[in-house]
Short mmCIF file of C-alpha atoms in Angstrom, two decimals:
data_model
loop_
_atom_site.label_atom_id
_atom_site.label_comp_id
_atom_site.label_asym_id
_atom_site.label_seq_id
_atom_site.Cartn_x
_atom_site.Cartn_y
_atom_site.Cartn_z
CA MET A 1 -3.52 9.17 -3.30
CA MET A 2 -1.01 8.88 -6.15
CA ASP A 3 0.33 5.65 -4.66
CA LEU A 4 -3.16 4.13 -4.50
CA PHE A 5 -3.91 5.24 -8.07
CA LYS A 6 -0.75 3.59 -9.37
CA GLN A 7 -1.50 0.35 -7.52
CA ILE A 8 -5.01 0.23 -8.97
CA LYS A 9 -3.64 0.91 -12.45
CA TYR A 10 -1.00 -1.80 -12.02
CA PHE A 11 -3.67 -4.33 -10.99
CA PHE A 12 -5.85 -3.30 -13.93
CA LEU A 13 -3.00 -3.73 -16.40
CA ALA A 14 -2.14 -7.12 -14.92
CA LEU A 15 -5.69 -8.28 -15.64
CA LYS A 16 -5.39 -6.96 -19.17
CA GLU A 17 -2.13 -8.84 -19.69
CA LYS A 18 -3.70 -12.08 -18.43
CA ASP A 19 -6.57 -11.63 -20.86
CA LEU A 20 -4.14 -11.13 -23.73
CA GLN A 21 -2.22 -14.26 -22.73
CA GLU A 22 -5.41 -16.33 -22.89
CA LYS A 23 -6.19 -14.97 -26.35
CA LEU A 24 -2.61 -15.64 -27.45
CA GLN A 25 -3.00 -19.35 -26.65
CA LYS A 26 -5.82 -19.54 -29.20
CA THR A 27 -3.68 -18.34 -32.12
CA THR A 28 -2.45 -20.79 -34.72
CA LYS A 29 0.97 -19.30 -35.47
CA ARG A 30 3.57 -20.56 -33.01
CA SER A 31 6.50 -18.12 -33.13
CA PHE A 32 7.18 -14.42 -33.50
CA THR A 33 10.28 -12.23 -33.26
CA ASN A 34 10.24 -8.50 -32.57
CA LYS A 35 13.04 -5.99 -31.84
CA THR A 36 14.55 -7.77 -28.86
CA SER A 37 12.46 -10.86 -28.11
CA LYS A 38 11.60 -14.19 -29.65
CA HIS A 39 8.30 -15.76 -28.55
CA VAL A 40 7.67 -19.48 -29.03
CA LEU A 41 4.25 -20.88 -28.09
CA GLY A 42 4.16 -24.37 -26.65
CA THR A 43 1.25 -26.63 -25.75
CA ALA A 44 1.53 -26.14 -22.00
CA ALA A 45 3.17 -22.73 -21.64
CA ASP A 46 4.87 -19.97 -23.56
CA LEU A 47 8.63 -19.80 -23.91
CA THR A 48 9.86 -16.25 -24.29
CA LEU A 49 13.49 -15.96 -25.34
CA ASN A 50 13.99 -12.34 -24.43
CA SER A 51 17.39 -12.02 -22.80
CA GLN A 52 18.09 -8.80 -24.70
CA THR A 53 14.76 -7.32 -23.63
CA LEU A 54 15.40 -8.22 -19.99
CA LYS A 55 18.87 -6.71 -20.12
CA THR A 56 17.53 -3.49 -21.63
CA ILE A 57 14.79 -3.30 -18.98
CA GLU A 58 17.40 -3.60 -16.23
CA ASP A 59 19.55 -0.96 -17.92
CA VAL A 60 16.57 1.39 -18.08
CA LYS A 61 15.86 0.90 -14.37
CA GLU A 62 19.46 1.56 -13.39
CA ASN A 63 19.83 4.60 -15.62
CA VAL A 64 16.52 6.20 -14.60
CA LEU A 65 17.36 5.61 -10.94
CA ALA A 66 20.71 7.35 -11.43
CA ILE A 67 19.01 10.28 -13.17
CA ILE A 68 16.38 10.81 -10.48
CA LYS A 69 19.05 10.64 -7.78
CA GLN A 70 21.00 13.32 -9.63
CA THR A 71 17.92 15.51 -10.17
CA ASN A 72 16.16 14.67 -6.91
CA CYS A 73 13.24 13.67 -9.12
CA ASP A 74 12.53 17.35 -9.82
CA PRO A 75 9.94 17.42 -12.66
CA ASP A 76 11.45 20.53 -14.25
CA LYS A 77 14.92 19.00 -14.26
CA LEU A 78 13.53 15.81 -15.78
CA LEU A 79 11.91 17.93 -18.50
CA ASP A 80 15.27 19.64 -19.11
CA TYR A 81 16.81 16.18 -19.54
CA ILE A 82 14.10 15.28 -22.04
CA LYS A 83 14.65 18.49 -24.01
CA ALA A 84 18.41 17.89 -24.07
CA ALA A 85 17.73 14.51 -25.67
CA LYS A 86 15.93 16.31 -28.54
CA THR A 87 12.40 15.31 -27.53
CA PRO A 88 10.20 18.42 -27.78
CA VAL A 89 8.23 19.58 -24.75
CA TYR A 90 5.11 21.72 -25.19
CA LYS A 91 3.18 23.50 -22.45
CA ILE A 92 -0.20 24.66 -23.73
CA ASN A 93 -3.48 25.91 -22.30
CA ASN A 94 -6.21 23.27 -21.90
CA ALA A 95 -3.72 20.52 -22.74
CA ASP A 96 -5.79 18.01 -20.78
CA LYS A 97 -8.97 18.77 -22.73
CA ILE A 98 -7.22 18.63 -26.11
CA LEU A 99 -5.45 15.37 -25.28
CA ASN A 100 -8.69 13.85 -24.04
CA LEU A 101 -9.96 14.08 -27.61
CA LEU A 102 -7.01 11.90 -28.62
CA LYS A 103 -7.52 9.45 -25.72
CA GLU A 104 -4.23 10.64 -24.29
CA GLU A 105 -3.14 12.04 -20.96
CA GLU A 106 -0.65 14.78 -20.27
CA GLY A 107 2.96 13.68 -20.51
CA LEU A 108 4.54 11.45 -23.12
CA ILE A 109 2.68 11.34 -26.42
CA CYS A 110 4.00 8.71 -28.81
CA GLU A 111 3.94 9.03 -32.60
CA LYS A 112 0.64 10.18 -34.07
CA ARG A 113 -0.65 10.04 -37.64
CA GLY A 114 -3.58 11.33 -39.65
CA LEU A 115 -6.26 13.42 -37.94
CA GLU A 116 -4.71 12.95 -34.50
CA ALA A 117 -1.38 14.30 -35.75
CA PHE A 118 -3.22 17.19 -37.43
CA ILE A 119 -4.93 18.17 -34.15
CA LEU A 120 -1.73 17.76 -32.16
CA GLY A 121 0.28 19.76 -34.68
CA LEU A 122 -2.11 22.70 -34.50
CA ALA A 123 -2.41 22.55 -30.70
CA THR A 124 1.36 22.59 -30.19
CA GLY A 125 2.03 25.26 -32.79
CA GLN A 126 3.86 22.93 -35.18
CA GLY A 127 1.51 23.81 -38.01
CA LEU A 128 -0.11 21.38 -40.44
CA LYS A 129 1.10 17.88 -39.64
CA PHE A 130 -0.13 14.44 -40.58
CA LYS A 131 2.61 12.66 -38.67
CA THR A 132 4.20 13.74 -35.39
CA GLN A 133 7.17 12.38 -33.50
CA PRO A 134 7.14 11.50 -29.78
CA MET A 135 6.79 14.57 -27.56
CA PHE A 136 5.72 15.76 -24.14
CA VAL A 137 2.56 17.86 -23.84
CA LEU A 138 1.62 19.44 -20.53
CA ARG A 139 -0.24 22.35 -19.01
CA SER A 140 1.79 25.09 -17.34
CA GLY A 141 2.05 24.88 -13.59
CA VAL A 142 3.23 22.47 -10.92
CA ILE A 143 3.70 18.86 -12.04
CA ASP A 144 3.31 16.00 -9.58
CA LYS A 145 6.75 14.40 -9.42
CA TYR A 146 5.44 10.84 -9.29
CA TYR A 147 3.20 11.44 -12.28
CA MET A 148 6.15 12.95 -14.12
CA LEU A 149 8.40 10.05 -13.14
CA HIS A 150 5.95 7.55 -14.65
CA HIS A 151 6.03 9.35 -17.99
CA PHE A 152 9.78 9.92 -17.79
CA TYR A 153 10.34 6.20 -17.26
CA ARG A 154 8.17 5.33 -20.26
CA TRP A 155 10.01 7.93 -22.35
CA TYR A 156 13.37 6.46 -21.36
CA SER A 157 12.11 2.99 -22.29
CA LEU A 158 11.06 4.37 -25.68
CA LYS A 159 14.50 5.95 -26.19
CA ALA A 160 16.11 2.64 -25.20
CA ASP A 161 14.25 1.06 -28.13
CA LEU A 162 12.21 -1.36 -26.05
CA PRO A 163 9.29 -2.85 -28.01
CA GLY A 164 5.72 -1.69 -27.57
CA PHE A 165 6.01 1.98 -28.56
CA ASP A 166 5.50 1.83 -32.31
CA TYR A 167 2.52 3.64 -33.81
CA GLU A 168 0.26 0.66 -34.52
CA THR A 169 0.89 -0.97 -31.15
CA GLN A 170 0.27 2.23 -29.18
CA LYS A 171 -2.92 2.82 -31.15
CA ARG A 172 -4.16 -0.64 -30.19
CA PHE A 173 -2.97 -0.12 -26.61
CA LYS A 174 -5.02 3.06 -26.16
CA SER A 175 -8.05 1.42 -27.73
CA TYR A 176 -7.60 -1.67 -25.56
CA LEU A 177 -7.48 0.42 -22.39
CA PHE A 178 -10.48 2.60 -23.14
CA GLU A 179 -12.75 0.45 -25.28
CA ASN A 180 -14.34 -2.99 -25.18
CA ASN A 181 -11.94 -5.95 -24.94
CA ASP A 182 -13.63 -7.54 -27.94
CA ASN A 183 -11.53 -5.32 -30.19
CA VAL A 184 -8.62 -7.78 -29.80
CA LYS A 185 -10.59 -10.65 -31.32
CA GLY A 186 -9.10 -11.71 -34.60
CA LEU A 187 -5.73 -10.05 -33.98
CA SER A 188 -2.68 -11.89 -35.23
CA MET A 189 -0.09 -13.38 -32.90
CA GLU A 190 2.25 -10.51 -33.73
CA ALA A 191 -0.39 -7.93 -32.80
CA ILE A 192 -1.27 -9.61 -29.50
CA ILE A 193 2.37 -9.98 -28.46
CA SER A 194 3.07 -6.38 -29.42
CA LEU A 195 0.09 -5.34 -27.32
CA GLN A 196 1.49 -7.38 -24.44
CA GLU A 197 4.76 -5.48 -24.81
CA ALA A 198 2.92 -2.14 -24.58
CA VAL A 199 1.12 -3.29 -21.43
CA ALA A 200 4.43 -4.50 -19.98
CA ARG A 201 6.10 -1.12 -20.59
CA ASP A 202 3.35 0.65 -18.67
CA GLN A 203 3.48 -1.92 -15.88
CA GLU A 204 7.25 -1.49 -15.58
CA ALA A 205 6.87 2.28 -15.29
CA THR A 206 4.15 1.93 -12.65
CA GLU A 207 6.15 -0.61 -10.66
CA PHE A 208 9.21 1.65 -10.76
CA VAL A 209 7.18 4.60 -9.42
CA LEU A 210 5.68 2.45 -6.66
CA ASP A 211 9.12 1.16 -5.61
CA TYR A 212 10.53 4.68 -5.62
CA THR A 213 7.55 6.04 -3.67
CA ASN A 214 7.89 3.29 -1.06
CA SER A 215 11.62 3.94 -0.71
CA ILE A 216 11.02 7.68 -0.23
CA GLU A 217 8.24 7.16 2.29
CA GLY A 218 10.37 4.61 4.13
CA SER A 219 13.26 7.09 4.29
CA LYS A 220 10.93 9.80 5.64
CA GLN A 221 9.74 7.46 8.39
CA VAL A 222 13.33 6.68 9.40
CA ILE A 223 14.22 10.39 9.51
CA GLU A 224 11.13 11.20 11.57
CA LYS A 225 11.91 8.40 14.01
CA ILE A 226 15.48 9.63 14.40
CA LYS A 227 14.17 13.14 15.07
CA ASN A 228 11.60 11.94 17.58
CA ASP A 229 13.81 9.41 19.38
CA GLY A 230 17.07 11.31 19.10
CA SER A 231 18.63 8.03 18.06
CA ALA A 232 19.42 5.99 14.96
CA ASN A 233 18.09 2.81 16.58
CA VAL A 234 15.04 2.04 14.48
#
């Protein structure tokens, strides 16, 4: 079920990214540079000079893979890793209902400001806040390891300083996912590209989880065949 959900989400995000690319072609400004990428729009296609971004993405994949091998992808151990990196983790009653008001899901919550930060601050026991730093918010109980891995991967990408996690971009990203696509009309080139980066970060996390899930399921099938056949010939 989780595997199917992730595949549907990946397909949905891919459609969103295509829509953004079409809107980007209609902008008048032709170049934009963010943290790690330079985007140059041409008449036929886009040239994205993002060698540093690509390198960081590969580093994130390798490092997260090493971590989940070490922890056996245990959600509690991943949370311990997050806490050790000075990202706060809060487990609160009705976390899902509270986060739904903020158009968020349990797991990684990026920077919040204003009323959203105020609500989040009170809910997590931080007191009166009008700006909150990235954190994890969850209900107590068993956490699905694949769900946790998706949020862990996004968190690691955030810590690696990949673009797409800043406050304004994440605000647009949540709105873009849950509201009418018309809300991107009139956005600047910088805003559209930043939104593309946010979509890409979520796609990368989903793809990583799917690859990991497939590798685990494949390993289980091999083990079962060895048990049933009494042989390693598969």
